[in-house]
mmCIF file of C-alpha atoms in Angstrom:
data_model
loop_
_atom_site.group_PDB
_atom_site.id
_atom_site.type_symbol
_atom_site.label_atom_id
_atom_site.label_comp_id
_atom_site.label_asym_id
_atom_site.label_seq_id
_atom_site.Cartn_x
_atom_site.Cartn_y
_atom_site.Cartn_z
ATOM 1 C CA SER A 21 -14.637 -2.119 -8.798
ATOM 2 C CA ARG A 22 -15.460 0.732 -11.137
ATOM 3 C CA GLY A 23 -11.872 1.913 -11.562
ATOM 4 C CA GLY A 24 -10.474 -1.584 -11.856
ATOM 5 C CA LEU A 25 -8.955 -1.668 -8.380
ATOM 6 C CA LEU A 26 -9.061 -5.024 -6.665
ATOM 7 C CA GLU A 27 -8.780 -5.897 -3.005
ATOM 8 C CA GLY A 28 -5.086 -6.154 -2.188
ATOM 9 C CA ASP A 29 -3.931 -3.729 -4.900
ATOM 10 C CA VAL A 30 -1.371 -1.209 -3.670
ATOM 11 C CA ILE A 31 -1.342 2.155 -5.458
ATOM 12 C CA VAL A 32 2.298 3.038 -6.160
ATOM 13 C CA ALA A 33 1.883 5.921 -8.626
ATOM 14 C CA VAL A 34 -0.679 8.386 -9.962
ATOM 15 C CA ASP A 35 0.066 9.701 -13.452
ATOM 16 C CA GLU A 36 3.608 8.352 -13.129
ATOM 17 C CA GLN A 37 4.162 10.292 -9.858
ATOM 18 C CA LYS A 38 5.280 7.968 -7.072
ATOM 19 C CA VAL A 39 2.973 7.861 -4.042
ATOM 20 C CA THR A 40 3.764 6.186 -0.745
ATOM 21 C CA THR A 41 0.831 7.077 1.508
ATOM 22 C CA ALA A 42 -2.945 7.353 1.279
ATOM 23 C CA LYS A 43 -2.540 11.126 1.758
ATOM 24 C CA ASP A 44 -0.299 11.268 -1.333
ATOM 25 C CA VAL A 45 -3.066 9.606 -3.352
ATOM 26 C CA GLN A 46 -5.699 11.926 -1.893
ATOM 27 C CA LYS A 47 -3.668 15.055 -2.657
ATOM 28 C CA THR A 48 -3.186 13.956 -6.248
ATOM 29 C CA ILE A 49 -6.722 12.757 -6.987
ATOM 30 C CA PHE A 50 -8.805 15.188 -4.900
ATOM 31 C CA THR A 51 -7.362 18.245 -6.674
ATOM 32 C CA ARG A 52 -8.836 17.103 -9.989
ATOM 33 C CA GLN A 53 -12.112 18.117 -11.551
ATOM 34 C CA ILE A 54 -14.925 15.595 -11.902
ATOM 35 C CA GLY A 55 -14.450 13.825 -15.226
ATOM 36 C CA ASP A 56 -10.665 14.296 -15.387
ATOM 37 C CA PRO A 57 -8.686 11.230 -16.468
ATOM 38 C CA ALA A 58 -6.061 9.649 -14.207
ATOM 39 C CA THR A 59 -3.645 6.769 -14.573
ATOM 40 C CA LEU A 60 -2.961 4.614 -11.537
ATOM 41 C CA THR A 61 -0.084 2.192 -11.288
ATOM 42 C CA VAL A 62 -0.821 -0.536 -8.777
ATOM 43 C CA LEU A 63 1.167 -3.442 -7.454
ATOM 44 C CA ARG A 64 -0.910 -6.586 -7.988
ATOM 45 C CA ASP A 65 0.495 -10.075 -7.440
ATOM 46 C CA ASP A 66 4.070 -8.668 -7.487
ATOM 47 C CA LYS A 67 3.507 -7.002 -10.899
ATOM 48 C CA ASP A 68 2.856 -3.397 -11.896
ATOM 49 C CA VAL A 69 -0.584 -2.955 -13.445
ATOM 50 C CA THR A 70 -1.727 0.299 -15.099
ATOM 51 C CA LEU A 71 -5.345 1.376 -14.664
ATOM 52 C CA GLU A 72 -7.006 4.207 -16.592
ATOM 53 C CA LEU A 73 -9.880 5.889 -14.798
ATOM 54 C CA VAL A 74 -12.040 9.003 -14.796
ATOM 55 C CA THR A 75 -12.658 10.889 -11.568
ATOM 56 C CA GLU A 76 -16.180 10.909 -10.136
ATOM 57 C CA THR A 77 -17.917 12.406 -7.116
ATOM 58 C CA MET A 78 -17.253 10.717 -3.795
ATOM 59 C CA PRO A 79 -19.976 8.359 -2.624
ATOM 60 C CA VAL A 80 -21.924 9.345 0.478
ATOM 61 C CA PRO A 81 -20.918 8.992 3.252
ATOM 62 C CA THR A 82 -17.479 10.399 2.487
ATOM 63 C CA MET A 83 -14.805 7.772 2.929
ATOM 64 C CA MET A 84 -12.034 8.707 5.319
ATOM 65 C CA LEU A 85 -8.634 7.256 4.415
ATOM 66 C CA ARG A 86 -6.136 6.679 7.153
ATOM 67 C CA GLU A 87 -2.482 5.931 6.956
#
């Protein structure tokens, strides 16, 4: 994927702030301006992996995340 996320990755932190739900991720990412950098920490194959990304506009149709 564009941000480096792979199927099965679990986002555990955004900019070193722990997140536990999809809403936590949304609150953290959706408040940013387009083009702002963000660092995601994901759990992949039982290891923490750090991903650097830049925020972009949401694709259409807007994806609805559910917990």
